[in-house]
Amino acid sequence: MSLPHRTCPRRLIVYRDRVKIALMDSGIGLLAATAAVRRLRPDADLVLSLDPDGMPWGPRTPEDLTERALAVAEAAAARRPDALIVGCNTATVHALTALRARFEPDLPVIGTVPAIKPAAAGGGPLAIWATPATTGSTYQRTLIGDFADGVPVTEVPCWGLAEAVEHADESAIDAAVTAAAALTPDEVTTVVLGCTHYELVAERIRAAVQRPGRPPLVLHGSAGAVAAQALRRLGEQPAPSAAPTAR
Ligand code: DGL
């Protein structure tokens, strides 16, 4: 006996693909922006691309770190993300132009820069903690000129701090934070965390810089703003459940 032939009405169901966001850095500094993306869009697929053999990028020349950043970005792009977040200030200030030239317009590239604009809006005095390659870069100087005019600014190169965070080397973190705190004037009220690795040890930085009897120190990272910008570039909304980010 043969089964009756059954015809099914055809129905096309289109599922919108989940948004896929890639993040790149020399190392685990990208976790700050990764957490921020996750807060805004818990459903997002994430691709993380790092350079364990080349980390740290901070002491490298602009040419050298641009080459490394392009290689790390290529590895991320191979996973076909909808957007690429450069979760690294150092790579952004030196290699964003090269990254955009290579990947846009097909793949929007979102950079991370020291949060000088919101920090300066508080009036300062402020300190910008960043890698040696970011400190003194033309990009950072331009941000200071554009957004911190009239605000006392101290640029603090933090030798060894990103590397110490990467390796969870407690004594090296203490030594690097102590050295950077010594270069930070006592009257500073605001610190810009101009390297994504520093966002992972923000409370240790606060403890080292906060002076007794002074108003609570304000820290400015970039992760929340960068995650929000990535969604804007994609025309995506935060999930309704997304809690506002706070520091
Ligand atoms: N996390 C990177 C930044 O924001 C750099 C760390 C490194 O020196 O490799 O600048």
XYZ file of N, CA and C and ligand atoms in Angstrom:
751
model
N 0.841 -1.186 0.000
C 0.000 0.000 0.000
C 0.889 1.254 0.000
N 0.596 2.132 -0.889
C 1.424 3.342 -0.907
C 0.754 4.456 -0.100
N 1.582 5.199 0.525
C 1.057 6.313 1.327
C 0.529 7.395 0.404
N -0.542 8.017 0.831
C -1.044 9.095 -0.020
C -0.014 10.228 -0.124
N 0.085 10.758 -1.287
C 1.014 11.877 -1.479
C 0.445 13.125 -0.803
N 1.191 13.684 0.061
C 0.664 14.855 0.785
C 1.401 16.102 0.330
N 0.653 17.051 0.032
C 1.319 18.302 -0.342
C 1.288 19.258 0.847
N 2.375 19.861 1.080
C 2.450 20.858 2.162
C 2.435 22.239 1.553
N 1.622 23.119 2.078
C 1.727 24.494 1.592
C 3.125 25.015 1.915
N 3.723 25.651 0.955
C 5.091 26.144 1.193
C 5.054 27.403 2.031
N 5.941 27.449 2.969
C 6.016 28.626 3.824
C 7.481 28.991 3.978
N 7.790 30.229 3.748
C 9.184 30.645 3.907
C 9.320 31.345 5.248
N 10.117 30.748 6.101
C 10.345 31.397 7.389
C 11.750 31.984 7.363
N 11.840 33.263 7.520
C 13.160 33.904 7.511
C 13.537 34.242 8.941
N 14.577 33.616 9.405
C 15.093 33.973 10.727
C 16.171 35.018 10.532
N 16.076 36.093 11.277
C 17.157 37.062 11.191
C 18.357 36.475 11.913
N 19.468 36.457 11.201
C 20.683 35.933 11.842
C 21.000 36.729 13.090
N 21.540 36.045 14.091
C 21.984 36.797 15.267
C 23.129 37.703 14.859
N 23.182 38.842 15.533
C 24.271 39.766 15.210
C 25.588 39.151 15.702
N 26.606 39.261 14.851
C 27.909 38.689 15.221
C 28.934 39.816 15.288
N 29.530 39.976 16.440
C 30.473 41.083 16.648
C 31.847 40.520 16.993
N 32.848 40.954 16.243
C 34.222 40.533 16.530
C 34.939 41.627 17.319
N 35.784 41.193 18.212
C 36.604 42.143 18.984
C 38.062 41.714 18.867
N 38.936 42.688 18.751
C 40.363 42.377 18.638
C 41.185 43.262 19.581
N 42.299 42.715 20.026
C 43.246 43.448 20.869
C 44.534 42.635 20.861
N 45.570 43.184 21.470
C 46.770 42.381 21.650
C 46.493 41.228 22.619
N 45.562 41.440 23.556
C 45.322 40.432 24.584
C 43.974 40.633 25.246
N 43.933 40.360 26.554
C 42.643 40.290 27.248
C 42.018 41.653 27.533
N 42.659 42.726 27.136
C 42.039 44.049 27.299
C 40.681 44.106 26.623
N 40.502 43.326 25.564
C 39.216 43.349 24.854
C 38.060 42.819 25.698
N 38.372 42.206 26.846
C 37.288 41.658 27.670
C 36.378 42.757 28.229
N 36.922 43.966 28.411
C 36.079 45.053 28.931
C 34.967 45.370 27.926
N 35.339 45.522 26.648
C 34.316 45.805 25.624
C 33.448 44.573 25.366
N 34.027 43.394 25.480
C 33.249 42.158 25.294
C 32.120 42.101 26.323
N 32.443 42.401 27.570
C 31.417 42.388 28.626
C 30.353 43.446 28.349
N 30.793 44.593 27.828
C 29.829 45.671 27.537
C 28.899 45.264 26.397
N 29.446 44.623 25.367
C 28.591 44.137 24.274
C 27.620 43.100 24.817
N 28.120 42.230 25.649
C 27.287 41.162 26.206
C 26.146 41.745 27.040
N 26.454 42.831 27.780
C 25.399 43.475 28.576
C 24.312 44.045 27.675
N 24.748 44.682 26.569
C 23.772 45.320 25.676
C 23.007 44.308 24.834
N 23.733 43.262 24.392
C 23.105 42.275 23.521
C 23.523 40.872 23.958
N 22.822 40.324 24.971
C 23.187 38.984 25.445
C 23.067 37.923 24.355
N 22.328 38.228 23.285
C 22.139 37.241 22.215
C 23.245 37.288 21.163
N 24.141 38.264 21.225
C 25.129 38.441 20.150
C 26.113 37.275 20.118
N 26.479 36.879 18.904
C 27.602 35.951 18.752
C 28.880 36.775 18.805
N 29.869 36.258 19.482
C 31.109 37.023 19.663
C 32.294 36.258 19.086
N 33.192 37.006 18.484
C 34.449 36.446 17.980
C 35.569 37.255 18.637
N 36.489 36.601 19.334
C 37.580 37.327 19.995
C 38.894 36.959 19.316
N 39.651 37.973 18.914
C 40.899 37.730 18.201
C 42.043 38.449 18.920
N 43.040 37.694 19.340
C 44.131 38.229 20.169
C 45.486 37.887 19.538
N 46.527 38.460 20.088
C 47.882 38.266 19.561
C 48.821 37.848 20.706
N 48.625 36.631 21.244
C 49.427 36.243 22.414
C 50.932 36.291 22.156
N 51.359 36.003 20.922
C 52.804 36.003 20.650
C 53.366 37.420 20.501
N 52.498 38.385 20.182
C 52.998 39.732 19.904
C 52.704 40.726 20.999
N 51.908 40.294 22.000
C 51.556 41.190 23.101
C 52.792 41.426 23.961
N 53.118 42.642 24.429
C 52.346 43.873 24.329
C 52.619 44.637 23.026
N 51.596 45.385 22.602
C 51.759 46.256 21.437
C 52.266 47.637 21.853
N 52.063 47.989 23.115
C 52.381 49.342 23.588
C 53.808 49.804 23.337
N 54.814 48.957 23.531
C 56.180 49.425 23.285
C 56.597 49.321 21.824
N 55.747 48.841 20.916
C 56.128 48.637 19.515
C 56.069 49.928 18.703
N 56.743 49.904 17.556
C 56.658 51.063 16.659
C 55.277 51.050 15.985
N 54.815 52.218 15.517
C 53.529 52.260 14.817
C 53.465 51.286 13.633
N 54.554 51.153 12.884
C 54.553 50.265 11.707
C 54.395 48.811 12.142
N 55.145 48.453 13.164
C 55.133 47.078 13.661
C 53.757 46.720 14.222
N 53.204 47.609 15.044
C 51.915 47.238 15.651
C 50.776 47.310 14.634
N 50.931 48.136 13.602
C 49.902 48.161 12.546
C 49.880 46.828 11.805
N 51.065 46.312 11.524
C 51.154 45.010 10.846
C 50.502 43.914 11.687
N 50.787 43.947 12.981
C 50.215 42.923 13.868
C 48.710 43.097 13.987
N 48.267 44.336 14.080
C 46.823 44.590 14.199
C 46.093 44.114 12.945
N 46.684 44.337 11.768
C 46.041 43.877 10.523
C 45.925 42.353 10.515
N 46.940 41.665 10.985
C 46.902 40.191 11.004
C 45.822 39.688 11.953
N 45.722 40.319 13.125
C 44.705 39.912 14.112
C 43.300 40.214 13.581
N 43.178 41.336 12.868
C 41.884 41.696 12.285
C 41.504 40.727 11.165
N 42.478 40.308 10.371
C 42.208 39.339 9.296
C 41.645 38.052 9.883
N 42.229 37.610 10.990
C 41.757 36.364 11.624
C 40.310 36.532 12.085
N 39.988 37.708 12.609
C 38.608 37.964 13.049
C 37.671 38.048 11.847
N 38.111 38.744 10.798
C 37.251 38.946 9.626
C 36.931 37.626 8.933
N 37.833 36.661 9.049
C 37.601 35.352 8.423
C 36.370 34.669 9.000
N 35.954 35.072 10.207
C 34.748 34.496 10.828
C 33.480 35.227 10.408
N 33.624 36.134 9.464
C 32.477 36.842 8.893
C 31.584 37.551 9.919
N 32.186 38.404 10.746
C 31.358 39.178 11.690
C 30.629 40.309 10.980
N 29.640 40.889 11.678
C 28.929 42.054 11.138
C 29.692 43.341 11.426
N 30.490 43.335 12.480
C 31.268 44.524 12.840
C 32.535 44.064 13.556
N 33.556 44.912 13.495
C 34.820 44.614 14.183
C 35.128 45.747 15.152
N 35.202 45.406 16.424
C 35.593 46.392 17.440
C 37.093 46.254 17.688
N 37.805 47.344 17.512
C 39.223 47.361 17.878
C 39.244 47.687 19.375
N 39.323 46.671 20.202
C 39.233 46.871 21.649
C 40.591 47.232 22.220
N 41.217 48.192 21.599
C 42.605 48.537 21.937
C 42.869 49.975 21.523
N 43.223 50.799 22.499
C 43.538 52.204 22.196
C 44.797 52.308 21.334
N 45.803 51.513 21.668
C 47.087 51.600 20.971
C 46.909 51.312 19.484
N 46.166 50.241 19.170
C 45.936 49.892 17.763
C 45.065 50.942 17.092
N 44.121 51.491 17.836
C 43.235 52.485 17.229
C 44.016 53.745 16.860
N 44.815 54.254 17.791
C 45.468 55.534 17.494
C 46.503 55.402 16.368
N 47.055 54.209 16.179
C 48.074 54.068 15.136
C 47.589 53.320 13.891
N 46.586 52.466 14.017
C 46.276 51.576 12.883
C 44.840 51.666 12.394
N 44.021 52.548 12.990
C 42.605 52.577 12.581
C 42.457 52.906 11.091
N 43.262 53.838 10.605
C 43.159 54.211 9.189
C 43.457 53.007 8.304
N 44.505 52.276 8.640
C 44.869 51.092 7.843
C 43.801 50.014 7.950
N 43.241 49.846 9.148
C 42.201 48.822 9.339
C 40.951 49.175 8.536
N 40.573 50.436 8.583
C 39.375 50.845 7.828
C 39.628 50.718 6.322
N 40.816 51.109 5.885
C 41.127 51.005 4.453
C 41.045 49.548 4.000
N 41.422 48.638 4.862
C 41.435 47.222 4.480
C 40.031 46.593 4.534
N 39.194 46.969 5.509
C 37.951 46.200 5.734
C 36.662 46.937 5.402
N 36.673 48.276 5.488
C 35.408 48.971 5.217
C 35.279 49.172 3.700
N 34.098 49.282 3.123
C 32.822 49.393 3.842
C 32.162 48.052 4.188
N 32.721 46.921 3.708
C 32.045 45.628 3.950
C 31.910 45.342 5.437
N 32.964 45.650 6.177
C 32.979 45.355 7.617
C 33.230 46.652 8.383
N 32.208 47.154 9.086
C 32.431 48.384 9.868
C 33.462 48.141 10.986
N 34.394 49.063 11.095
C 35.450 48.947 12.111
C 35.245 50.060 13.137
N 35.105 49.668 14.403
C 34.838 50.645 15.470
C 36.080 50.714 16.360
N 36.629 51.907 16.496
C 37.847 52.061 17.282
C 37.565 52.394 18.739
N 38.621 52.305 19.538
C 38.572 52.672 20.957
C 39.600 53.758 21.190
N 39.156 54.910 21.672
C 40.131 55.960 21.976
C 39.964 56.381 23.435
N 41.034 56.909 24.026
C 40.922 57.350 25.419
C 39.746 58.306 25.597
N 38.980 58.099 26.661
C 37.724 58.842 26.879
C 38.007 60.255 27.401
N 38.780 61.013 26.618
C 39.207 62.350 27.037
C 38.036 63.335 27.026
N 37.155 63.187 26.034
C 36.043 64.137 25.910
C 35.132 64.103 27.149
N 34.589 62.935 27.529
C 33.731 62.935 28.719
C 34.508 63.265 29.996
N 35.769 62.851 30.047
C 36.558 63.118 31.254
C 36.785 64.624 31.415
N 37.106 65.296 30.310
C 37.388 66.739 30.379
C 36.131 67.533 30.683
N 34.983 66.972 30.313
C 33.719 67.683 30.569
C 33.531 67.908 32.069
N 34.161 67.063 32.893
C 34.083 67.230 34.350
C 34.958 68.363 34.857
N 35.847 68.887 34.024
C 36.647 70.051 34.407
C 38.048 69.744 34.893
N 38.310 68.479 35.258
C 39.657 68.082 35.667
C 40.081 68.683 36.991
N 41.388 68.698 37.287
C 42.500 68.235 36.470
C 42.429 66.727 36.209
N 42.902 66.343 35.033
C 42.818 64.931 34.710
C 44.166 64.358 34.288
N 44.261 63.035 34.469
C 45.447 62.304 34.021
C 44.991 61.254 33.015
N 45.805 61.054 32.002
C 45.493 60.019 31.006
C 46.541 58.918 31.144
N 46.106 57.768 31.627
C 47.004 56.618 31.733
C 46.883 55.828 30.443
N 48.011 55.577 29.775
C 47.977 54.853 28.502
C 49.313 54.162 28.261
N 49.358 53.353 27.216
C 50.613 52.681 26.879
C 51.606 53.722 26.343
N 52.903 53.369 26.336
C 53.879 54.318 25.789
C 53.557 54.721 24.357
N 53.016 53.790 23.530
C 52.729 54.115 22.122
C 51.548 55.068 21.990
N 50.595 54.996 22.923
C 49.445 55.907 22.855
C 49.817 57.261 23.442
N 50.574 57.227 24.543
C 50.980 58.480 25.197
C 51.869 59.281 24.241
N 51.510 60.493 24.038
C 52.341 61.335 23.173
C 52.065 61.128 21.688
N 51.122 60.215 21.346
C 50.791 60.032 19.919
C 50.075 61.282 19.415
N 50.170 61.501 18.129
C 49.479 62.650 17.532
C 47.976 62.541 17.788
N 47.456 61.324 17.703
C 46.016 61.109 17.884
C 45.587 61.575 19.276
N 46.347 61.139 20.304
C 45.973 61.534 21.682
C 46.126 63.039 21.874
N 47.215 63.605 21.313
C 47.419 65.065 21.426
C 46.266 65.829 20.774
N 45.770 65.308 19.663
C 44.656 65.970 18.976
C 43.388 65.897 19.826
N 43.147 64.738 20.447
C 41.971 64.623 21.326
C 42.064 65.621 22.475
N 43.261 65.765 23.028
C 43.446 66.714 24.137
C 43.167 68.135 23.640
N 43.747 68.466 22.482
C 43.540 69.814 21.915
C 42.076 70.080 21.607
N 41.387 69.063 21.087
C 39.991 69.264 20.667
C 39.018 69.308 21.850
N 39.292 68.485 22.866
C 38.264 68.306 23.900
C 38.684 68.729 25.308
N 39.957 68.995 25.527
C 40.390 69.314 26.892
C 41.089 70.667 26.947
N 40.708 71.529 26.023
C 41.313 72.853 26.000
C 41.012 73.568 27.321
N 42.021 74.050 27.994
C 41.820 74.772 29.254
C 41.741 73.863 30.472
N 41.780 72.552 30.257
C 41.740 71.615 31.393
C 43.171 71.122 31.642
N 43.638 71.162 32.900
C 44.987 70.646 33.148
C 45.039 69.127 32.904
N 45.951 68.737 32.010
C 46.041 67.321 31.613
C 47.464 66.822 31.846
N 47.594 65.665 32.456
C 48.899 65.011 32.574
C 48.837 63.684 31.838
N 49.746 63.489 30.875
C 49.811 62.203 30.166
C 50.779 61.282 30.917
N 50.285 60.099 31.269
C 51.079 59.168 32.082
C 51.339 57.885 31.278
N 52.585 57.673 30.834
C 52.891 56.411 30.153
C 53.043 55.304 31.193
N 52.314 54.224 31.016
C 52.318 53.158 32.044
C 53.135 51.967 31.550
N 54.425 52.040 31.767
C 55.316 50.971 31.306
C 54.979 49.664 32.011
N 54.754 48.624 31.234
C 54.616 47.265 31.794
C 53.264 46.928 32.374
N 52.340 47.888 32.449
C 51.077 47.587 33.141
C 50.186 46.631 32.328
N 50.058 46.875 31.022
C 49.196 45.996 30.210
C 49.722 44.559 30.247
N 51.036 44.435 30.149
C 51.651 43.108 30.139
C 51.441 42.401 31.484
N 51.565 43.170 32.571
C 51.368 42.592 33.908
C 49.925 42.113 34.079
N 48.971 42.906 33.562
C 47.551 42.510 33.639
C 47.325 41.260 32.802
N 47.906 41.247 31.609
C 47.733 40.099 30.704
C 48.147 38.801 31.398
N 49.241 38.871 32.154
C 49.773 37.658 32.777
C 49.321 37.505 34.223
N 48.379 38.357 34.651
C 47.879 38.318 36.030
C 49.041 38.249 37.024
N 50.078 39.020 36.735
C 51.273 39.046 37.586
C 51.055 40.120 38.659
N 50.623 39.655 39.834
C 50.189 40.584 40.885
C 51.268 41.592 41.277
N 52.503 41.105 41.464
C 53.512 42.055 41.935
C 53.894 43.026 40.822
N 53.886 42.543 39.566
C 54.193 43.461 38.456
C 53.069 44.489 38.286
N 51.816 44.067 38.529
C 50.703 45.032 38.455
C 50.907 46.101 39.525
N 51.200 45.664 40.748
C 51.410 46.623 41.839
C 52.529 47.607 41.502
N 53.641 47.072 40.978
C 54.802 47.929 40.683
C 54.454 48.942 39.587
N 53.762 48.478 38.524
C 53.451 49.382 37.409
C 52.418 50.431 37.829
N 51.436 50.009 38.624
C 50.420 50.977 39.082
C 51.078 51.998 40.012
N 51.944 51.536 40.894
C 52.621 52.454 41.826
C 53.475 53.467 41.055
N 54.180 52.983 40.029
C 55.034 53.887 39.242
C 54.179 54.924 38.511
N 53.047 54.495 37.947
C 52.187 55.439 37.215
C 51.523 56.411 38.186
N 51.157 55.922 39.368
C 50.530 56.808 40.368
C 51.523 57.893 40.798
N 52.806 57.532 40.837
C 53.819 58.520 41.235
C 53.946 59.632 40.188
N 53.583 59.346 38.939
C 53.643 60.365 37.882
C 52.335 61.161 37.780
N 51.374 60.804 38.628
C 50.043 61.427 38.575
C 49.949 62.500 39.654
N 49.730 63.768 39.263
C 49.715 64.835 40.274
C 48.647 64.602 41.337
N 48.933 65.044 42.567
C 48.014 64.849 43.695
C 46.642 65.467 43.466
N 46.615 66.601 42.730
C 45.339 67.314 42.586
C 44.408 66.708 41.536
N 44.862 65.639 40.857
C 44.030 65.020 39.813
C 42.723 64.494 40.406
N 41.612 64.803 39.723
C 40.300 64.338 40.186
C 39.741 63.231 39.293
N 40.365 63.083 38.089
C 39.805 62.212 37.063
C 40.938 61.486 36.354
N 40.784 60.188 36.177
C 41.786 59.431 35.419
C 41.113 58.764 34.231
N 41.679 59.011 33.052
C 41.220 58.331 31.840
C 42.005 57.023 31.731
N 41.274 55.925 31.629
C 41.926 54.631 31.455
C 42.107 54.429 29.954
N 43.261 54.880 29.445
C 43.492 54.945 28.008
C 44.106 53.687 27.427
N 43.943 52.589 28.122
C 44.349 51.272 27.610
C 43.311 50.300 28.145
N 42.808 49.448 27.277
C 41.697 48.584 27.689
C 42.095 47.608 28.804
N 43.364 47.239 28.837
C 43.804 46.352 29.934
C 43.598 47.010 31.304
N 43.739 48.326 31.362
C 43.647 49.008 32.650
C 42.224 48.967 33.206
N 41.238 48.840 32.304
C 39.848 48.758 32.772
C 39.649 47.497 33.622
N 40.495 46.502 33.417
C 40.375 45.251 34.176
C 40.943 45.376 35.587
N 41.720 46.424 35.841
C 42.272 46.633 37.190
C 41.897 48.034 37.693
N 40.730 48.483 37.283
C 40.316 49.864 37.583
C 40.328 50.144 39.084
N 39.866 49.200 39.871
C 39.780 49.487 41.318
C 41.162 49.564 41.963
N 42.120 48.842 41.432
C 43.490 48.961 41.968
C 44.078 50.316 41.600
N 43.737 50.784 40.419
C 44.213 52.114 40.013
C 43.565 53.171 40.904
N 42.273 53.010 41.141
C 41.592 53.972 42.010
C 42.245 54.013 43.400
N 42.522 52.837 43.945
C 43.106 52.788 45.293
C 44.479 53.454 45.330
N 45.241 53.329 44.227
C 46.597 53.899 44.212
C 46.589 55.414 44.027
N 45.578 55.936 43.321
C 45.590 57.370 42.986
C 44.764 58.199 43.974
N 43.734 57.588 44.550
C 42.872 58.338 45.477
C 43.681 58.865 46.665
N 43.602 60.152 46.897
C 44.319 60.748 48.030
C 43.344 60.934 49.179
N 43.800 60.685 50.420
C 42.904 60.841 51.561
C 42.356 62.265 51.627
N 41.085 62.385 51.939
C 40.481 63.710 52.107
C 40.100 64.383 50.803
N 40.438 63.775 49.657
C 40.082 64.355 48.362
C 38.750 63.769 47.897
N 38.028 64.479 47.002
C 36.767 63.919 46.491
C 37.022 62.584 45.785
N 35.989 61.726 45.740
C 36.189 60.415 45.102
C 36.692 60.573 43.662
N 37.732 59.834 43.349
C 38.330 59.881 42.019
C 37.331 59.344 40.985
N 37.279 60.012 39.831
C 36.405 59.537 38.746
C 37.276 58.849 37.696
N 36.903 57.639 37.313
C 37.636 56.901 36.280
C 36.788 56.840 35.011
N 37.446 57.027 33.869
C 36.733 56.945 32.590
C 37.372 55.894 31.693
N 36.656 54.785 31.487
C 37.062 53.810 30.477
C 36.252 54.057 29.210
N 36.438 53.198 28.226
C 35.766 53.404 26.929
C 34.817 52.277 26.555
N 34.804 51.199 27.321
C 34.124 49.973 26.875
C 32.641 50.177 26.570
N 31.916 50.838 27.481
C 30.473 51.009 27.290
C 30.162 51.813 26.029
N 30.916 52.902 25.838
C 30.677 53.762 24.669
C 30.993 53.024 23.371
N 32.043 52.228 23.395
C 32.443 51.501 22.183
C 31.396 50.446 21.808
N 30.891 49.745 22.807
C 29.858 48.729 22.541
C 28.605 49.397 21.966
N 28.211 50.517 22.553
C 27.018 51.223 22.063
C 27.244 51.718 20.636
N 28.447 52.204 20.347
C 28.760 52.701 19.004
C 28.712 51.564 17.976
N 29.170 50.387 18.374
C 29.127 49.240 17.446
C 27.679 48.935 17.065
N 26.775 48.948 18.038
C 25.360 48.686 17.726
C 24.800 49.775 16.824
N 25.171 51.037 17.127
C 24.680 52.140 16.278
C 25.139 51.964 14.830
N 26.411 51.595 14.649
C 26.925 51.427 13.275
C 26.167 50.338 12.520
N 25.662 49.358 13.288
C 24.933 48.244 12.663
C 23.438 48.507 12.561
N 22.979 49.622 13.123
C 21.546 49.884 13.141
C 20.814 48.914 14.066
N 21.529 48.376 15.045
C 20.939 47.436 16.006
C 20.594 48.165 17.300
N 19.625 47.629 18.024
C 19.222 48.210 19.306
C 19.767 47.357 20.450
N 19.981 47.974 21.630
C 20.276 47.157 22.808
C 19.067 46.284 23.140
N 19.308 45.145 23.758
C 18.197 44.295 24.203
C 17.390 45.068 25.239
N 16.062 44.865 25.268
C 15.248 45.596 26.248
C 15.714 45.339 27.676
N 16.282 44.161 27.909
C 16.722 43.813 29.263
C 18.050 44.450 29.642
N 18.726 45.136 28.654
C 20.084 45.618 28.926
C 20.099 46.623 30.067
N 20.895 46.302 31.065
C 21.016 47.226 32.202
C 21.959 48.343 31.808
N 21.707 49.573 32.257
C 22.663 50.633 31.947
C 24.012 50.325 32.548
N 25.095 50.680 31.805
C 26.420 50.420 32.335
C 26.785 51.468 33.374
N 27.534 51.070 34.345
C 27.929 52.034 35.383
C 29.324 51.718 35.839
N 30.020 52.701 36.253
C 31.314 52.468 36.899
C 31.285 53.169 38.223
N 44.979 46.898 25.362
C 45.761 47.718 24.520
C 45.332 49.197 24.582
O 44.180 49.505 24.832
C 47.280 47.605 24.513
C 47.974 46.666 25.374
C 49.372 46.358 24.861
O 50.304 47.113 25.125
O 49.487 45.346 24.157
O 46.122 50.068 24.329
